[in-house]
């Protein structure tokens, strides 16, 4: 009977968290392929082939935009059919992504307007976004008492902080492998064990 | 508490109560979503929910989303405590430490 109860509660949690691996997987592919494309724009980066800058920027932009749209759709399915005290937290958390994303972009363009070189910009933006994502996943971990999000948050903060030391374009390769790899690993772990890991 | 609460003890009501107990306090779940999670027919779920409501364990709030009526369900404080007591009694019967 106890087993039946535990299984029923795990079933409910699994059903609610079923979209989460898709969320991590989408971002994993976007970061892996997107940053590999950016790394491939310079002969100092990818030793096998070079991707024209505008094409790489287009691929990166398209992947990130698709991931944002996919996240909005997938995220809205996670807690569907539930409302109450957690709704406010969920809405604020959802809004925090575009708000923080815009703020970080404005800081970057402000730095460029004040003379930041394109090489420094290519170091600033990837790290800024990894740190932003890490901080927001920390918030998500606290909000939903989710150990998986906490692990992703710590990994992204570490990746964002370490990446500048590789210089450009090595930071893009590091971003692709470390951050993309973190998301893809999280997708596999959550797909195999879809609980909040409290 | 040594006896198991007969209101919760029926397998279907036990599944309903266990599912509702996974919600954060202050949250409610739509009838249709609960039905989907439990894989029960609407009639069967309604019957068992009524018994839980009569015992004061479940609160149902009826609203409309557009023109569609929606019933939102949650365990009451009494219901949540009854579920915790039930779990404790069950563990006691099985000789597990609580």
mmCIF file of C-alpha atoms in Angstrom:
data_model
loop_
_atom_site.group_PDB
_atom_site.id
_atom_site.type_symbol
_atom_site.label_atom_id
_atom_site.label_comp_id
_atom_site.label_asym_id
_atom_site.label_seq_id
_atom_site.Cartn_x
_atom_site.Cartn_y
_atom_site.Cartn_z
ATOM 1 C CA UNK A 1 0.000 0.000 0.000
ATOM 2 C CA UNK A 2 2.843 2.365 0.886
ATOM 3 C CA UNK A 3 4.490 1.396 -2.394
ATOM 4 C CA UNK A 4 1.234 2.179 -4.255
ATOM 5 C CA UNK A 5 1.103 5.599 -2.616
ATOM 6 C CA UNK A 6 4.714 6.388 -3.395
ATOM 7 C CA UNK A 7 4.293 5.180 -6.967
ATOM 8 C CA UNK A 8 1.180 7.336 -7.451
ATOM 9 C CA UNK A 9 2.973 10.442 -6.189
ATOM 10 C CA UNK A 10 5.980 9.697 -8.405
ATOM 11 C CA UNK A 11 3.591 9.171 -11.354
ATOM 12 C CA UNK A 12 2.074 12.634 -10.808
ATOM 13 C CA UNK A 13 5.513 14.236 -10.499
ATOM 14 C CA UNK A 14 6.770 12.396 -13.621
ATOM 15 C CA UNK A 15 3.705 13.528 -15.603
ATOM 16 C CA UNK A 16 4.260 17.149 -14.567
ATOM 17 C CA UNK A 17 7.990 17.045 -15.294
ATOM 18 C CA UNK A 18 7.724 15.068 -18.563
ATOM 19 C CA UNK A 19 8.424 18.171 -20.735
ATOM 20 C CA UNK A 20 11.598 19.122 -18.787
ATOM 21 C CA UNK A 21 14.064 16.864 -20.716
ATOM 22 C CA UNK A 22 12.829 18.512 -23.937
ATOM 23 C CA UNK A 23 13.521 21.906 -22.402
ATOM 24 C CA UNK A 24 17.100 20.981 -21.479
ATOM 25 C CA UNK A 25 17.597 19.091 -24.761
ATOM 26 C CA UNK A 26 16.495 22.055 -26.891
ATOM 27 C CA UNK A 27 18.886 24.401 -25.083
ATOM 28 C CA UNK A 28 21.677 21.809 -25.186
ATOM 29 C CA UNK A 29 21.467 21.539 -28.991
ATOM 30 C CA UNK A 30 21.163 25.338 -29.382
ATOM 31 C CA UNK A 31 24.267 26.044 -27.254
ATOM 32 C CA UNK A 32 26.304 23.166 -28.691
ATOM 33 C CA UNK A 33 25.599 23.855 -32.380
ATOM 34 C CA UNK A 34 25.304 27.649 -32.008
ATOM 35 C CA UNK A 35 28.615 28.162 -30.207
ATOM 36 C CA UNK A 36 30.390 25.617 -32.456
ATOM 37 C CA UNK A 37 29.205 27.740 -35.414
ATOM 38 C CA UNK A 38 30.578 30.908 -33.774
ATOM 39 C CA UNK A 39 33.855 29.134 -32.960
ATOM 40 C CA UNK A 40 34.106 28.094 -36.626
ATOM 41 C CA UNK A 41 34.023 31.658 -37.967
ATOM 42 C CA UNK A 42 37.725 32.222 -37.265
ATOM 43 C CA UNK A 43 40.671 30.298 -38.749
ATOM 44 C CA UNK A 44 42.131 30.485 -35.224
ATOM 45 C CA UNK A 45 39.140 28.430 -34.088
ATOM 46 C CA UNK A 46 37.887 25.417 -36.002
ATOM 47 C CA UNK A 47 40.922 23.802 -37.722
ATOM 48 C CA UNK A 48 38.778 21.707 -40.105
ATOM 49 C CA UNK A 49 36.497 24.262 -41.794
ATOM 50 C CA UNK A 50 35.423 27.899 -41.568
ATOM 51 C CA UNK A 51 31.850 29.193 -41.449
ATOM 52 C CA UNK A 52 31.197 32.722 -42.774
ATOM 53 C CA UNK A 53 30.498 35.139 -39.901
ATOM 54 C CA UNK A 54 27.008 36.260 -40.998
ATOM 55 C CA UNK A 55 25.951 32.617 -41.525
ATOM 56 C CA UNK A 56 27.228 31.575 -38.069
ATOM 57 C CA UNK A 57 25.519 34.582 -36.450
ATOM 58 C CA UNK A 58 22.301 33.678 -38.298
ATOM 59 C CA UNK A 59 22.496 30.034 -37.180
ATOM 60 C CA UNK A 60 23.200 31.084 -33.602
ATOM 61 C CA UNK A 61 20.355 33.641 -33.590
ATOM 62 C CA UNK A 62 17.893 31.208 -35.168
ATOM 63 C CA UNK A 63 18.751 28.459 -32.673
ATOM 64 C CA UNK A 64 18.446 30.750 -29.645
ATOM 65 C CA UNK A 65 15.181 32.258 -30.922
ATOM 66 C CA UNK A 66 13.740 28.784 -31.597
ATOM 67 C CA UNK A 67 14.793 27.690 -28.116
ATOM 68 C CA UNK A 68 13.103 30.691 -26.507
ATOM 69 C CA UNK A 69 9.866 29.920 -28.386
ATOM 70 C CA UNK A 70 10.142 26.202 -27.579
ATOM 71 C CA UNK A 71 10.816 27.007 -23.902
ATOM 72 C CA UNK A 72 7.722 29.197 -23.696
ATOM 73 C CA UNK A 73 5.578 26.407 -25.172
ATOM 74 C CA UNK A 74 7.194 23.577 -23.181
ATOM 75 C CA UNK A 75 7.302 25.647 -19.960
ATOM 76 C CA UNK A 76 3.588 26.391 -20.160
ATOM 77 C CA UNK A 77 2.909 22.619 -20.244
ATOM 78 C CA UNK A 78 4.873 21.795 -17.080
ATOM 79 C CA UNK A 79 2.343 23.077 -14.565
ATOM 80 C CA UNK A 80 -0.749 23.031 -16.760
ATOM 81 C CA UNK A 81 -4.037 22.528 -14.970
ATOM 82 C CA UNK A 82 -2.602 23.876 -11.709
ATOM 83 C CA UNK A 83 -3.124 27.344 -10.252
ATOM 84 C CA UNK A 84 -2.808 28.987 -6.872
ATOM 85 C CA UNK A 85 0.007 30.328 -4.755
ATOM 86 C CA UNK A 86 2.706 28.947 -7.069
ATOM 87 C CA UNK A 87 1.231 30.751 -10.121
ATOM 88 C CA UNK A 88 2.693 34.142 -9.166
ATOM 89 C CA UNK A 89 6.162 32.681 -8.679
ATOM 90 C CA UNK A 90 5.941 30.874 -12.021
ATOM 91 C CA UNK A 91 4.848 34.002 -13.907
ATOM 92 C CA UNK A 92 7.571 36.160 -12.314
ATOM 93 C CA UNK A 93 10.160 33.480 -13.070
ATOM 94 C CA UNK A 94 8.961 33.235 -16.687
ATOM 95 C CA UNK A 95 9.203 37.017 -17.102
ATOM 96 C CA UNK A 96 12.650 37.136 -15.500
ATOM 97 C CA UNK A 97 14.216 35.456 -18.573
ATOM 98 C CA UNK A 98 13.297 38.088 -21.214
ATOM 99 C CA UNK A 99 13.836 40.913 -18.684
ATOM 100 C CA UNK A 100 17.328 39.728 -17.724
ATOM 101 C CA UNK A 101 18.158 38.845 -21.335
ATOM 102 C CA UNK A 102 17.282 42.377 -22.455
ATOM 103 C CA UNK A 103 19.214 43.962 -19.577
ATOM 104 C CA UNK A 104 22.368 41.949 -20.308
ATOM 105 C CA UNK A 105 22.110 42.755 -24.042
ATOM 106 C CA UNK A 106 21.760 46.487 -23.266
ATOM 107 C CA UNK A 107 24.843 46.405 -21.041
ATOM 108 C CA UNK A 108 26.759 44.717 -23.879
ATOM 109 C CA UNK A 109 25.664 47.214 -26.523
ATOM 110 C CA UNK A 110 26.418 50.025 -24.037
ATOM 111 C CA UNK A 111 29.949 48.686 -23.606
ATOM 112 C CA UNK A 112 30.367 48.473 -27.400
ATOM 113 C CA UNK A 113 29.123 52.073 -27.727
ATOM 114 C CA UNK A 114 31.825 53.029 -25.226
ATOM 115 C CA UNK A 115 34.609 51.466 -27.213
ATOM 116 C CA UNK A 116 34.561 47.754 -26.328
ATOM 117 C CA UNK A 117 36.280 45.906 -29.192
ATOM 118 C CA UNK A 118 34.523 43.145 -31.130
ATOM 119 C CA UNK A 119 36.993 40.654 -29.670
ATOM 120 C CA UNK A 120 36.076 41.682 -26.126
ATOM 121 C CA UNK A 121 32.386 41.649 -27.081
ATOM 122 C CA UNK A 122 32.744 38.048 -28.256
ATOM 123 C CA UNK A 123 34.084 37.245 -24.789
ATOM 124 C CA UNK A 124 31.518 39.325 -22.880
ATOM 125 C CA UNK A 125 28.284 38.079 -24.483
ATOM 126 C CA UNK A 126 28.734 34.293 -24.111
ATOM 127 C CA UNK A 127 29.888 34.605 -20.480
ATOM 128 C CA UNK A 128 27.203 37.164 -19.625
ATOM 129 C CA UNK A 129 24.484 34.838 -20.894
ATOM 130 C CA UNK A 130 25.939 31.769 -19.188
ATOM 131 C CA UNK A 131 26.085 33.709 -15.901
ATOM 132 C CA UNK A 132 22.561 35.020 -16.432
ATOM 133 C CA UNK A 133 21.231 31.519 -17.115
ATOM 134 C CA UNK A 134 23.130 30.163 -14.116
ATOM 135 C CA UNK A 135 21.659 32.834 -11.814
ATOM 136 C CA UNK A 136 18.136 32.238 -13.137
ATOM 137 C CA UNK A 137 18.469 28.464 -12.711
ATOM 138 C CA UNK A 138 19.554 29.138 -9.110
ATOM 139 C CA UNK A 139 16.264 31.013 -8.669
ATOM 140 C CA UNK A 140 14.347 28.132 -10.256
ATOM 141 C CA UNK A 141 16.085 25.648 -7.962
ATOM 142 C CA UNK A 142 15.101 27.703 -4.906
ATOM 143 C CA UNK A 143 11.535 28.258 -6.133
ATOM 144 C CA UNK A 144 10.773 24.602 -6.891
ATOM 145 C CA UNK A 145 13.295 22.990 -4.497
ATOM 146 C CA UNK A 146 14.803 21.304 -7.549
ATOM 147 C CA UNK A 147 18.224 19.705 -7.131
ATOM 148 C CA UNK A 148 18.577 19.190 -10.906
ATOM 149 C CA UNK A 149 18.236 22.917 -11.608
ATOM 150 C CA UNK A 150 20.736 23.636 -8.839
ATOM 151 C CA UNK A 151 23.324 21.373 -10.514
ATOM 152 C CA UNK A 152 22.733 23.036 -13.909
ATOM 153 C CA UNK A 153 22.984 26.487 -12.279
ATOM 154 C CA UNK A 154 26.338 25.755 -10.630
ATOM 155 C CA UNK A 155 27.726 24.272 -13.865
ATOM 156 C CA UNK A 156 26.622 27.320 -15.927
ATOM 157 C CA UNK A 157 28.063 29.773 -13.393
ATOM 158 C CA UNK A 158 31.368 27.906 -13.524
ATOM 159 C CA UNK A 159 31.339 27.805 -17.343
ATOM 160 C CA UNK A 160 30.503 31.522 -17.618
ATOM 161 C CA UNK A 161 33.204 32.485 -15.137
ATOM 162 C CA UNK A 162 35.945 30.310 -16.659
ATOM 163 C CA UNK A 163 35.203 30.891 -20.388
ATOM 164 C CA UNK A 164 36.945 34.310 -20.702
ATOM 165 C CA UNK A 165 40.266 32.710 -19.710
ATOM 166 C CA UNK A 166 40.216 30.729 -22.971
ATOM 167 C CA UNK A 167 40.180 33.974 -24.985
ATOM 168 C CA UNK A 168 38.330 34.321 -28.286
ATOM 169 C CA UNK A 169 37.389 32.145 -30.121
ATOM 170 C CA UNK A 170 38.361 29.355 -27.685
ATOM 171 C CA UNK A 171 35.678 30.566 -25.260
ATOM 172 C CA UNK A 172 33.033 29.646 -27.852
ATOM 173 C CA UNK A 173 34.330 26.074 -28.085
ATOM 174 C CA UNK A 174 34.350 25.862 -24.287
ATOM 175 C CA UNK A 175 30.781 27.234 -24.185
ATOM 176 C CA UNK A 176 29.608 24.729 -26.805
ATOM 177 C CA UNK A 177 31.105 21.712 -25.083
ATOM 178 C CA UNK A 178 30.740 22.628 -21.400
ATOM 179 C CA UNK A 179 27.412 24.523 -21.369
ATOM 180 C CA UNK A 180 25.837 22.560 -24.246
ATOM 181 C CA UNK A 181 27.091 19.357 -22.624
ATOM 182 C CA UNK A 182 25.636 20.386 -19.247
ATOM 183 C CA UNK A 183 22.178 20.910 -20.760
ATOM 184 C CA UNK A 184 22.307 17.637 -22.719
ATOM 185 C CA UNK A 185 23.502 15.692 -19.656
ATOM 186 C CA UNK A 186 20.692 17.267 -17.605
ATOM 187 C CA UNK A 187 18.191 16.216 -20.300
ATOM 188 C CA UNK A 188 19.379 12.596 -20.087
ATOM 189 C CA UNK A 189 19.407 12.554 -16.252
ATOM 190 C CA UNK A 190 15.910 14.067 -15.931
ATOM 191 C CA UNK A 191 14.529 11.793 -18.667
ATOM 192 C CA UNK A 192 15.803 8.749 -16.748
ATOM 193 C CA UNK A 193 14.783 10.011 -13.312
ATOM 194 C CA UNK A 194 12.040 12.652 -13.635
ATOM 195 C CA UNK A 195 11.806 13.826 -10.019
ATOM 196 C CA UNK A 196 12.732 17.158 -8.529
ATOM 197 C CA UNK A 197 15.705 15.625 -6.748
ATOM 198 C CA UNK A 198 14.823 17.236 -3.434
ATOM 199 C CA UNK B 1 -3.742 6.349 15.505
ATOM 200 C CA UNK B 2 -3.890 2.613 14.774
ATOM 201 C CA UNK B 3 -6.904 2.286 12.466
ATOM 202 C CA UNK B 4 -6.707 3.290 8.836
ATOM 203 C CA UNK B 5 -9.041 6.119 7.803
ATOM 204 C CA UNK B 6 -11.867 4.397 5.831
ATOM 205 C CA UNK B 7 -12.541 7.554 3.766
ATOM 206 C CA UNK B 8 -9.005 7.500 2.338
ATOM 207 C CA UNK B 9 -8.440 3.740 2.452
ATOM 208 C CA UNK B 10 -10.394 2.849 -0.752
ATOM 209 C CA UNK B 11 -7.782 2.420 -3.515
ATOM 210 C CA UNK B 12 -9.289 5.046 -5.842
ATOM 211 C CA UNK B 13 -9.617 7.660 -3.079
ATOM 212 C CA UNK B 14 -6.124 6.849 -1.885
ATOM 213 C CA UNK B 15 -4.759 7.607 -5.366
ATOM 214 C CA UNK B 16 -6.769 10.836 -5.531
ATOM 215 C CA UNK B 17 -5.596 11.972 -2.093
ATOM 216 C CA UNK B 18 -1.963 11.031 -2.798
ATOM 217 C CA UNK B 19 -2.079 12.983 -6.080
ATOM 218 C CA UNK B 20 -3.632 16.058 -4.473
ATOM 219 C CA UNK B 21 -1.021 15.884 -1.692
ATOM 220 C CA UNK B 22 1.752 16.442 -4.278
ATOM 221 C CA UNK B 23 0.393 19.972 -4.929
ATOM 222 C CA UNK B 24 2.017 22.816 -3.041
ATOM 223 C CA UNK B 25 -0.158 24.171 -0.229
ATOM 224 C CA UNK B 26 -2.403 26.867 -1.710
ATOM 225 C CA UNK B 27 -2.412 25.336 -5.212
ATOM 226 C CA UNK B 28 -5.435 23.789 -6.947
ATOM 227 C CA UNK B 29 -5.652 21.373 -9.864
ATOM 228 C CA UNK B 30 -8.283 21.352 -12.609
ATOM 229 C CA UNK B 31 -10.668 18.376 -12.601
ATOM 230 C CA UNK B 32 -9.718 17.482 -16.198
ATOM 231 C CA UNK B 33 -5.979 17.475 -15.412
ATOM 232 C CA UNK B 34 -6.492 15.335 -12.290
ATOM 233 C CA UNK B 35 -8.610 12.936 -14.329
ATOM 234 C CA UNK B 36 -5.817 12.720 -16.906
ATOM 235 C CA UNK B 37 -3.180 12.060 -14.215
ATOM 236 C CA UNK B 38 -5.289 9.358 -12.568
ATOM 237 C CA UNK B 39 -6.634 7.714 -15.724
ATOM 238 C CA UNK B 40 -10.140 7.513 -14.214
ATOM 239 C CA UNK B 41 -13.479 8.162 -15.885
ATOM 240 C CA UNK B 42 -15.117 11.500 -15.083
ATOM 241 C CA UNK B 43 -18.057 9.752 -13.398
ATOM 242 C CA UNK B 44 -15.867 7.550 -11.211
ATOM 243 C CA UNK B 45 -13.649 10.473 -10.216
ATOM 244 C CA UNK B 46 -16.682 12.646 -9.389
ATOM 245 C CA UNK B 47 -18.158 9.925 -7.172
ATOM 246 C CA UNK B 48 -14.988 9.518 -5.143
ATOM 247 C CA UNK B 49 -14.375 13.266 -4.958
ATOM 248 C CA UNK B 50 -17.854 13.763 -3.543
ATOM 249 C CA UNK B 51 -17.056 11.300 -0.732
ATOM 250 C CA UNK B 52 -13.834 13.164 0.016
ATOM 251 C CA UNK B 53 -15.706 16.496 -0.088
ATOM 252 C CA UNK B 54 -18.403 15.163 2.259
ATOM 253 C CA UNK B 55 -15.663 14.188 4.727
ATOM 254 C CA UNK B 56 -14.230 17.716 4.480
ATOM 255 C CA UNK B 57 -10.977 16.435 2.941
ATOM 256 C CA UNK B 58 -11.319 18.059 -0.483
ATOM 257 C CA UNK B 59 -12.514 21.503 -1.485
ATOM 258 C CA UNK B 60 -13.917 22.088 -4.975
ATOM 259 C CA UNK B 61 -14.196 25.573 -6.459
ATOM 260 C CA UNK B 62 -16.259 25.934 -9.628
ATOM 261 C CA UNK B 63 -15.299 28.701 -12.058
ATOM 262 C CA UNK B 64 -15.497 29.427 -15.793
ATOM 263 C CA UNK B 65 -12.673 29.799 -18.312
ATOM 264 C CA UNK B 66 -14.452 31.639 -21.077
ATOM 265 C CA UNK B 67 -17.648 29.637 -21.475
ATOM 266 C CA UNK B 68 -16.149 26.390 -20.200
ATOM 267 C CA UNK B 69 -16.904 25.470 -16.591
ATOM 268 C CA UNK B 70 -13.787 24.395 -14.668
ATOM 269 C CA UNK B 71 -13.677 22.758 -11.245
ATOM 270 C CA UNK B 72 -10.524 23.397 -9.219
ATOM 271 C CA UNK B 73 -9.644 20.869 -6.535
ATOM 272 C CA UNK B 74 -7.375 20.854 -3.511
ATOM 273 C CA UNK B 75 -6.986 19.031 -0.222
ATOM 274 C CA UNK B 76 -8.284 21.011 2.726
ATOM 275 C CA UNK B 77 -6.060 21.397 5.773
ATOM 276 C CA UNK B 78 -8.087 18.579 7.363
ATOM 277 C CA UNK B 79 -7.599 16.431 4.253
ATOM 278 C CA UNK B 80 -3.847 16.994 4.180
ATOM 279 C CA UNK B 81 -3.600 16.140 7.881
ATOM 280 C CA UNK B 82 -5.779 13.043 7.359
ATOM 281 C CA UNK B 83 -3.463 11.892 4.556
ATOM 282 C CA UNK B 84 -0.395 12.421 6.753
ATOM 283 C CA UNK B 85 -2.084 10.553 9.624
ATOM 284 C CA UNK B 86 -2.998 7.754 7.217
ATOM 285 C CA UNK B 87 0.620 7.445 6.054
ATOM 286 C CA UNK B 88 1.810 7.436 9.649
ATOM 287 C CA UNK B 89 -0.721 4.770 10.636
ATOM 288 C CA UNK B 90 0.249 2.658 7.625
ATOM 289 C CA UNK B 91 3.934 2.886 8.466
ATOM 290 C CA UNK B 92 3.083 2.014 12.075
ATOM 291 C CA UNK B 93 1.199 -1.089 10.965
ATOM 292 C CA UNK B 94 4.116 -2.104 8.752
ATOM 293 C CA UNK B 95 6.538 -1.484 11.617
ATOM 294 C CA UNK B 96 8.488 1.184 9.732
ATOM 295 C CA UNK B 97 10.042 4.107 11.517
ATOM 296 C CA UNK B 98 8.201 7.367 10.768
#
